[in-house]
Short mmCIF file of C-alpha atoms in Angstrom, two decimals:
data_model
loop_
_atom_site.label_atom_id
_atom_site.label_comp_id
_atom_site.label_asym_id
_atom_site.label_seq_id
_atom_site.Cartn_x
_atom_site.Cartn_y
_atom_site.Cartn_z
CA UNK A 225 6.85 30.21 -44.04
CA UNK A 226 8.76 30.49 -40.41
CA UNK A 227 6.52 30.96 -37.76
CA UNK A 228 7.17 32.55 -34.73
CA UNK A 229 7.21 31.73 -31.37
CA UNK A 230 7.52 32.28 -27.65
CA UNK A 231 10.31 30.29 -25.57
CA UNK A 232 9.18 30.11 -21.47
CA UNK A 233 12.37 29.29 -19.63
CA UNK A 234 11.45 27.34 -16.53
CA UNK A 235 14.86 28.05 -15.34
CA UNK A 236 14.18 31.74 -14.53
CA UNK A 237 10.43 32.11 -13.94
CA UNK A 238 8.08 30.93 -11.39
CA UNK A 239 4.90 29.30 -12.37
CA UNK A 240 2.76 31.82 -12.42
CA UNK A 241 5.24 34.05 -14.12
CA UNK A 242 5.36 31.70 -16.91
CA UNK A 243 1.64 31.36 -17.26
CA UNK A 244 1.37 35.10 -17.74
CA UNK A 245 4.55 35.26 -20.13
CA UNK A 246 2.11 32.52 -21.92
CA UNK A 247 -0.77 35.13 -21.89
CA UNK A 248 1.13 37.91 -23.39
CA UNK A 249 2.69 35.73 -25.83
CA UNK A 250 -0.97 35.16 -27.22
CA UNK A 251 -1.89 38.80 -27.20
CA UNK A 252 1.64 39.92 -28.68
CA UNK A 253 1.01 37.66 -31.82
CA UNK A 254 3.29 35.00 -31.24
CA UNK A 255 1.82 31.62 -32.81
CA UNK A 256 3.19 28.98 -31.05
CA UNK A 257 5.01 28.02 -27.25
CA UNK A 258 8.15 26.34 -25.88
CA UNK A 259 9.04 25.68 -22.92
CA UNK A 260 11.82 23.93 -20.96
CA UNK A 261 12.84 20.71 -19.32
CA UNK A 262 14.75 20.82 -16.36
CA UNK A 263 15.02 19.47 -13.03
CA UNK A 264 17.59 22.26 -11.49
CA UNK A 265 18.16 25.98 -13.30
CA UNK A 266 21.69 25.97 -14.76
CA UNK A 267 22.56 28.38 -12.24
CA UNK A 268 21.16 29.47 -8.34
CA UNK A 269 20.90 33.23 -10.24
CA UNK A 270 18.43 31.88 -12.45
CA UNK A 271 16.21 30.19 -9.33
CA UNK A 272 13.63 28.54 -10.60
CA UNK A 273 12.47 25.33 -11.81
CA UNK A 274 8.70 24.08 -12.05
CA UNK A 275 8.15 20.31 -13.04
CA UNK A 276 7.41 20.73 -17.37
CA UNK A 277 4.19 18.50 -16.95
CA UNK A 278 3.10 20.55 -14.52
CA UNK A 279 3.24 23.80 -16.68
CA UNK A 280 1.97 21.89 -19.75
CA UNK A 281 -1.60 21.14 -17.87
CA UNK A 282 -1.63 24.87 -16.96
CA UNK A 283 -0.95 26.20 -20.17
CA UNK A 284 -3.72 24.36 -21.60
CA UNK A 285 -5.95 25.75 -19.32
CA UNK A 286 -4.53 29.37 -20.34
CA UNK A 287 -3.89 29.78 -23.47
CA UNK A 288 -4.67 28.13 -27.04
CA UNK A 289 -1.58 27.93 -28.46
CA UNK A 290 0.16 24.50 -29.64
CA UNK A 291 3.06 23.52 -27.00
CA UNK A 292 6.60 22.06 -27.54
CA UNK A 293 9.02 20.62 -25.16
CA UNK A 294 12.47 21.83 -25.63
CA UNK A 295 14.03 19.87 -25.20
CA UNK A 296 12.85 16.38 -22.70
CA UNK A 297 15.18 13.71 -21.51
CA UNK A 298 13.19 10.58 -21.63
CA UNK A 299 16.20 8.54 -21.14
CA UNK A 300 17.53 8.59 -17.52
CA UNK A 301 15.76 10.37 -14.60
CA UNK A 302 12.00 9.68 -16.22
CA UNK A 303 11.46 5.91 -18.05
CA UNK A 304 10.31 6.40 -21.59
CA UNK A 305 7.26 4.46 -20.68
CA UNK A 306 6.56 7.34 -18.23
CA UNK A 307 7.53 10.30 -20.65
CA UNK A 308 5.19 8.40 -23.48
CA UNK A 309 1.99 8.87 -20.48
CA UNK A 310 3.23 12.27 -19.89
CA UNK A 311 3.26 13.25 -23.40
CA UNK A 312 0.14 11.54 -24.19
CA UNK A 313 -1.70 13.55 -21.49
CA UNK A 314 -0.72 16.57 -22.69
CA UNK A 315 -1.26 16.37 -26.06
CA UNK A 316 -5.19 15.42 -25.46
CA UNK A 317 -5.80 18.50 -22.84
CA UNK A 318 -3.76 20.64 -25.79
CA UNK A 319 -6.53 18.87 -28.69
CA UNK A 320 -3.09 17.61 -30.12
CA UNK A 321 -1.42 20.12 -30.46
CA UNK A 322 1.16 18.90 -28.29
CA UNK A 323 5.17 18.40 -29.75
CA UNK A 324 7.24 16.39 -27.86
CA UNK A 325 10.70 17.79 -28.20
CA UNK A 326 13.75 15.36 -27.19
CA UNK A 327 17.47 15.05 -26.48
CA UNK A 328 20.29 13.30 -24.99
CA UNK A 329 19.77 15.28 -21.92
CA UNK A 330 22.45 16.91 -19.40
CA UNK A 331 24.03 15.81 -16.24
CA UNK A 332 22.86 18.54 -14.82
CA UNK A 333 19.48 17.57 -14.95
CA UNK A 334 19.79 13.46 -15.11
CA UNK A 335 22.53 12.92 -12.39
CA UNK A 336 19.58 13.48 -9.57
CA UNK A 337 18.53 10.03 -8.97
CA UNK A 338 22.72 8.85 -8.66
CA UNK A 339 22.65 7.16 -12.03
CA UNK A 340 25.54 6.97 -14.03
CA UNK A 341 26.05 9.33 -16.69
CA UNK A 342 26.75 7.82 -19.82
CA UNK A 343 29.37 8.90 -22.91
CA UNK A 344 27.42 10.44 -25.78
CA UNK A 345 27.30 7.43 -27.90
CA UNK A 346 25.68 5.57 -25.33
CA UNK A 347 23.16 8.28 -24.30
CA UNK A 348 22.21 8.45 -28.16
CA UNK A 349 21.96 4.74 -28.44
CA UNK A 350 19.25 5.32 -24.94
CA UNK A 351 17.46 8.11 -26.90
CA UNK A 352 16.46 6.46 -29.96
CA UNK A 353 15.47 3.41 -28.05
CA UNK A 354 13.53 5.28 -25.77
CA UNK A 355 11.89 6.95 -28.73
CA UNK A 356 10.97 3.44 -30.12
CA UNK A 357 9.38 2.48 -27.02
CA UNK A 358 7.21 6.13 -27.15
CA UNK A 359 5.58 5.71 -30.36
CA UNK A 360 4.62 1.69 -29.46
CA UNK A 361 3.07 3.11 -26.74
CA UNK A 362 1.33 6.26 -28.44
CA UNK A 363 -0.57 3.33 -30.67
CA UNK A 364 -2.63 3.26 -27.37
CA UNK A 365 -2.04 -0.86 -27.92
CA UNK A 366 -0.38 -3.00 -24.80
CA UNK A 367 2.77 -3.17 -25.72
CA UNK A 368 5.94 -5.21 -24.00
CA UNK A 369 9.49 -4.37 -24.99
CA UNK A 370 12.70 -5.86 -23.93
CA UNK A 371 15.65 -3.91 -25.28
CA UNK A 372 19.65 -2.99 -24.56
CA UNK A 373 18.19 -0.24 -22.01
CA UNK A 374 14.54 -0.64 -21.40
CA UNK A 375 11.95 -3.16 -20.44
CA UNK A 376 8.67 -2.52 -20.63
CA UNK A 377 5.92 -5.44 -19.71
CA UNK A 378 2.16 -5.23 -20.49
CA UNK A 379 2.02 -1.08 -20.88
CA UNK A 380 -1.08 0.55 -22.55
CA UNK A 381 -1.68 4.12 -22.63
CA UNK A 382 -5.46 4.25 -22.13
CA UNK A 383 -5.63 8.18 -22.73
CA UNK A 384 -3.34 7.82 -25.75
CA UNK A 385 -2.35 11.20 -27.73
CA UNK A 386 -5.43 13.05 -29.85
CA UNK A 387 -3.81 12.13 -33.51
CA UNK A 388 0.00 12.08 -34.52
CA UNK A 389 2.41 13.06 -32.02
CA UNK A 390 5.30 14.56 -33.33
CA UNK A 391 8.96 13.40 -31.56
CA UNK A 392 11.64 16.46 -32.48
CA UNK A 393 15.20 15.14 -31.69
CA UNK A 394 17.52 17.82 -30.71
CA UNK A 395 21.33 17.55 -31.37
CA UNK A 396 24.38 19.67 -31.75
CA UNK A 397 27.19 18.35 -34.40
CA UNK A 398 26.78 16.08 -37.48
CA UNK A 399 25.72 12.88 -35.23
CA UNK A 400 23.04 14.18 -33.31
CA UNK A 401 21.74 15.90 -36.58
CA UNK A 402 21.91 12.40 -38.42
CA UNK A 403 20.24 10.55 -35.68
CA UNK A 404 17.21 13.40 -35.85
CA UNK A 405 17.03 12.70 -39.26
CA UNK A 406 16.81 9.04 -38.79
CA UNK A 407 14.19 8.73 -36.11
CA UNK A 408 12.55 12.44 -35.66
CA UNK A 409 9.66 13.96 -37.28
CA UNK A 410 11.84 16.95 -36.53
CA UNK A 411 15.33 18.89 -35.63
CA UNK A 412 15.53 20.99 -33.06
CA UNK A 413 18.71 22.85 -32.69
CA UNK A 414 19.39 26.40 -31.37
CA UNK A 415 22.04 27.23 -33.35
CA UNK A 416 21.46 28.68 -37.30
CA UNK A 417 24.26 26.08 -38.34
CA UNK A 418 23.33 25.35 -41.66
CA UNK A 419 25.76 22.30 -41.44
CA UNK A 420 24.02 20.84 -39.13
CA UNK A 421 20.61 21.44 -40.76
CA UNK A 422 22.24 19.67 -43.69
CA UNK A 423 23.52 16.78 -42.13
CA UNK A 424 19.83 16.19 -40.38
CA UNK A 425 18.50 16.32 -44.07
CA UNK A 426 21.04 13.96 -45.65
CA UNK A 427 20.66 11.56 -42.55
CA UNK A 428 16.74 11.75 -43.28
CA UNK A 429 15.39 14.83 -42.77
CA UNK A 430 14.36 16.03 -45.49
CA UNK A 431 10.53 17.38 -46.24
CA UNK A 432 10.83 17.51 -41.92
CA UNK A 433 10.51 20.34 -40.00
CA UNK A 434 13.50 21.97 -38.34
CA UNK A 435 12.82 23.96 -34.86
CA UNK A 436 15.00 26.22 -32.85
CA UNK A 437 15.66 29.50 -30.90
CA UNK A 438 17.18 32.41 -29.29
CA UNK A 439 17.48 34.20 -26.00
CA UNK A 440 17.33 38.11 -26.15
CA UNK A 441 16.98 40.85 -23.76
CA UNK A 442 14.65 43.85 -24.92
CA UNK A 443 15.70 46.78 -22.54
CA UNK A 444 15.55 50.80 -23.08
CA UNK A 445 19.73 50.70 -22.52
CA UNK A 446 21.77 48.36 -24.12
CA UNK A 447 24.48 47.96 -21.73
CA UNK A 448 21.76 47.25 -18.71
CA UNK A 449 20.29 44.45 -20.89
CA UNK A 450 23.68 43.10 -21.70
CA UNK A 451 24.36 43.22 -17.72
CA UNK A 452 21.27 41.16 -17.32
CA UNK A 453 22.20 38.69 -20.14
CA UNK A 454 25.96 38.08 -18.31
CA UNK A 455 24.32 38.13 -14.79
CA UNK A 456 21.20 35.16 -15.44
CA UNK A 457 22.60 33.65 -18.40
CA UNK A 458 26.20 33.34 -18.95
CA UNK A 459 25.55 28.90 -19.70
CA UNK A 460 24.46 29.89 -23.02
CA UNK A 461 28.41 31.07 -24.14
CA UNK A 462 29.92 28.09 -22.89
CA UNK A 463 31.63 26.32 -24.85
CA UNK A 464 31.93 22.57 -26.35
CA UNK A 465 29.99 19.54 -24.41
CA UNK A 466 30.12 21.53 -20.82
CA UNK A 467 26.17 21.90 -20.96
CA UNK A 468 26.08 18.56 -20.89
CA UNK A 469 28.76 16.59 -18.54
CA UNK A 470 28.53 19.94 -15.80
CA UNK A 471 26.39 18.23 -12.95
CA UNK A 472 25.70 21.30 -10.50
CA UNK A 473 24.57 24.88 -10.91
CA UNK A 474 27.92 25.39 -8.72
CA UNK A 475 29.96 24.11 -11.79
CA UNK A 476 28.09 26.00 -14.39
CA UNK A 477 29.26 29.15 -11.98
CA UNK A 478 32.51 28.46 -11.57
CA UNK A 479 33.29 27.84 -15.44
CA UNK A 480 30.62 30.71 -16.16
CA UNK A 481 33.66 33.06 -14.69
CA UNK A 482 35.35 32.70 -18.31
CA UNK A 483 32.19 34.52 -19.82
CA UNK A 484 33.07 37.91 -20.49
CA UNK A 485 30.50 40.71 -20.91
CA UNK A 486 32.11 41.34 -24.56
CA UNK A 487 30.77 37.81 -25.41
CA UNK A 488 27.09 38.67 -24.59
CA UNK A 489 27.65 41.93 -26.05
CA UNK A 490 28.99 40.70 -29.16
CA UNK A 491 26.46 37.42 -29.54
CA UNK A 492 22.95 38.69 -27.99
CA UNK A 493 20.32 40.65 -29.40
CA UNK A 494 20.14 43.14 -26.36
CA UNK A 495 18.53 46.68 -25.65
CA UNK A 496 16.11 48.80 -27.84
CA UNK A 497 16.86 48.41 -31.66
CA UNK A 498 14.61 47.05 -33.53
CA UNK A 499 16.99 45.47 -36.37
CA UNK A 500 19.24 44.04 -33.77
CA UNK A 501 16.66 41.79 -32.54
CA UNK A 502 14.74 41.65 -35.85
CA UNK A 503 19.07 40.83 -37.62
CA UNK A 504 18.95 38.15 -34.99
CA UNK A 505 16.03 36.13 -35.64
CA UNK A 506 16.16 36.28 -39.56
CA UNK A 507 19.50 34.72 -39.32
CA UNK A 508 17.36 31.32 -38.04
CA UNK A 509 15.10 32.27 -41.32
CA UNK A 510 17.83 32.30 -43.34
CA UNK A 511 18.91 28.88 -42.44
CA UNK A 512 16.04 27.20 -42.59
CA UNK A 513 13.97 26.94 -40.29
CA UNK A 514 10.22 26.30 -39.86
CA UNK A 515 9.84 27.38 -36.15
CA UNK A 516 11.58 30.15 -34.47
CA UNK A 517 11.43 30.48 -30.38
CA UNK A 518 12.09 33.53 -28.59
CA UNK A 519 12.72 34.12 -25.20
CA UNK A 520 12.73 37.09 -23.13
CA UNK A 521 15.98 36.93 -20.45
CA UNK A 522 15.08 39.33 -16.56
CA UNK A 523 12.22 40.93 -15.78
CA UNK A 524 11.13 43.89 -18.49
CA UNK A 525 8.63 41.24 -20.09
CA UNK A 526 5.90 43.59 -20.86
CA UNK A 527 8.08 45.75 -22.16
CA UNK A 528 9.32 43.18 -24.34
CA UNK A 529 6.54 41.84 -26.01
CA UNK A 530 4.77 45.52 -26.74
CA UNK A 531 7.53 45.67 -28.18
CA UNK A 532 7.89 42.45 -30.14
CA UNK A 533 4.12 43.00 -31.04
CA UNK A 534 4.38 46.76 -32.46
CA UNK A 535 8.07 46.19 -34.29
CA UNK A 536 9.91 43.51 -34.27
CA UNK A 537 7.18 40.70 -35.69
CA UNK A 538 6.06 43.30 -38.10
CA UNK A 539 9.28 43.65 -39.21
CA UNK A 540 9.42 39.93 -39.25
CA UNK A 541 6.36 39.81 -41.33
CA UNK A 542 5.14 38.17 -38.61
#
């Protein structure tokens, strides 16, 4: 059975917006959290961006809800070895209950510390690597590793993770889907591309757990929630590998121009029907999927999980 959850987007909200969103998400009925990984919002609009492992300690604190990253980049701007302590923190302050989502990462994000930004293949080759050099480390045993990317001499986790922590690998076409398969314990893509949920399962996946969501905006008018939608997040319509090679919020603007509202319109569950948003979600259902994300986009949050608590996971049979 899908299970339902809430997505915090550290791109838009402050910290103590997102520990509140975190509350509510408890109360509404949601079973589960996400929440993102970045170092800059994709856009200045957006305005926000608290450090992840900084939010994961505080949502421990506040709610009881298992925790996913979606998705980290333990490949470039933090060393794998320094992801693995991160993770492993956070999974013993969440009683492990702690998923450490992971991906290839974006330019956007990894370009901060003047490193080169490296072709897909390459980046891939980094990520399963780095994912390698993770679970040594979760084993809580020194461990050394010298590899293509990373060395890593005499580590040991002495807080290692409470239990199995889970590594999701995120990707977005048939090669990133066969690489989850190969070295996740899960997918994550937010897309209900039921190609690329095949391709994870013939490249391994199979019996694995595949994770995703969606962005909506819950508003009494349609058209001012679609307004919102083009105005904070436009990124989500762009097309092809821009998300990724884009370094600046500036760029994300500038090609953001070519969104047009009829796009949002036309691909966001926005404004006050019920089936819209309820249409929206079952579609990740319907492909598949064991975990389904939402996130709220702008400000009308209570208003959007009364909402999501009295008819849309009801109607979800959540």
């Amino acid at each position: 059975m899908t299970s339902f959850g809430y997505f915090l987007s550290c791109e838009e909200f402050t910290p103590a917006q997102l520990l509140q969103q975190a509350r509510m998400a408890a109360d509404a009925g949601f079973t589960r959290l996400a929440i993102s990984d970045h170092y800059h919002p994709w856009t200045d609009t957006q305005g926000n961006s608290p450090f992840v492992w900084s939010m994961i300690g505080a949502l421990s604190q506040t709610v009881d809800l298992p925790v996913t990253t979606l998705v980290t980049c333990p490949t470039v701007r933090m060393h794998p070895a320094v992801t693995a302590q991160a993770a492993a923190t956070s999974s013993v302050l969440l009683g492990g209950r702690f998923t450490l989502g992971v991906g290839t990462g974006e330019a956007l994000n990894e370009h901060v510390l003047g490193d080169r930004w490296p072709a897909f293949e390459e980046r891939a080759d980094m990520l399963e690597e780095a994912v390698e050099v993770m679970r040594k480390l979760f084993s809580g045993e020194q461990t050394s590793h010298s590899g293509t990317h990373y060395t890593v001499d005499n580590a040991r986790l002495y807080t290692p993770p409470e239990g199995p922590l889970p590594v999701l690998v995120s990707g977005f076409g048939p090669k990133a889907a066969g690489l989850a398969g190969r070295i996740g314990d899960g997918f994550v893509t937010m897309a209900p591309d039921e190609d690329a949920i095949g391709a994870f399962r013939e490249g391994g996946g199979t019996g694995k757990r595949v994770v995703g969501g969606l962005k909506v905006c819950w508003a009494q008018d349609r058209d001012d929630a679609v307004d919102t939608v083009h105005r904070l997040w436009p990124t989500e319509h762009l097309p092809g590998e821009l998300n990724q090679i884009l370094p600046t919020p500036a760029h994300f603007e500038q090609a953001s121009e070519l969104v047009t509202r009829a796009q949002v319109s036309d691909s966001t569950a926005c404004g006050p029907d019920v089936e819209e948003h309820a249409d929206a979600v079952r579609a990740y259902v319907a492909a598949g999927f064991d975990e389904v994300y939402v996130g709220q986009i702008g400000q009308e949050q209570e208003e959007f999980f009364t909402a999501y608590r009295d008819k849309v996971l009801p109607a979800l049979g959540g």
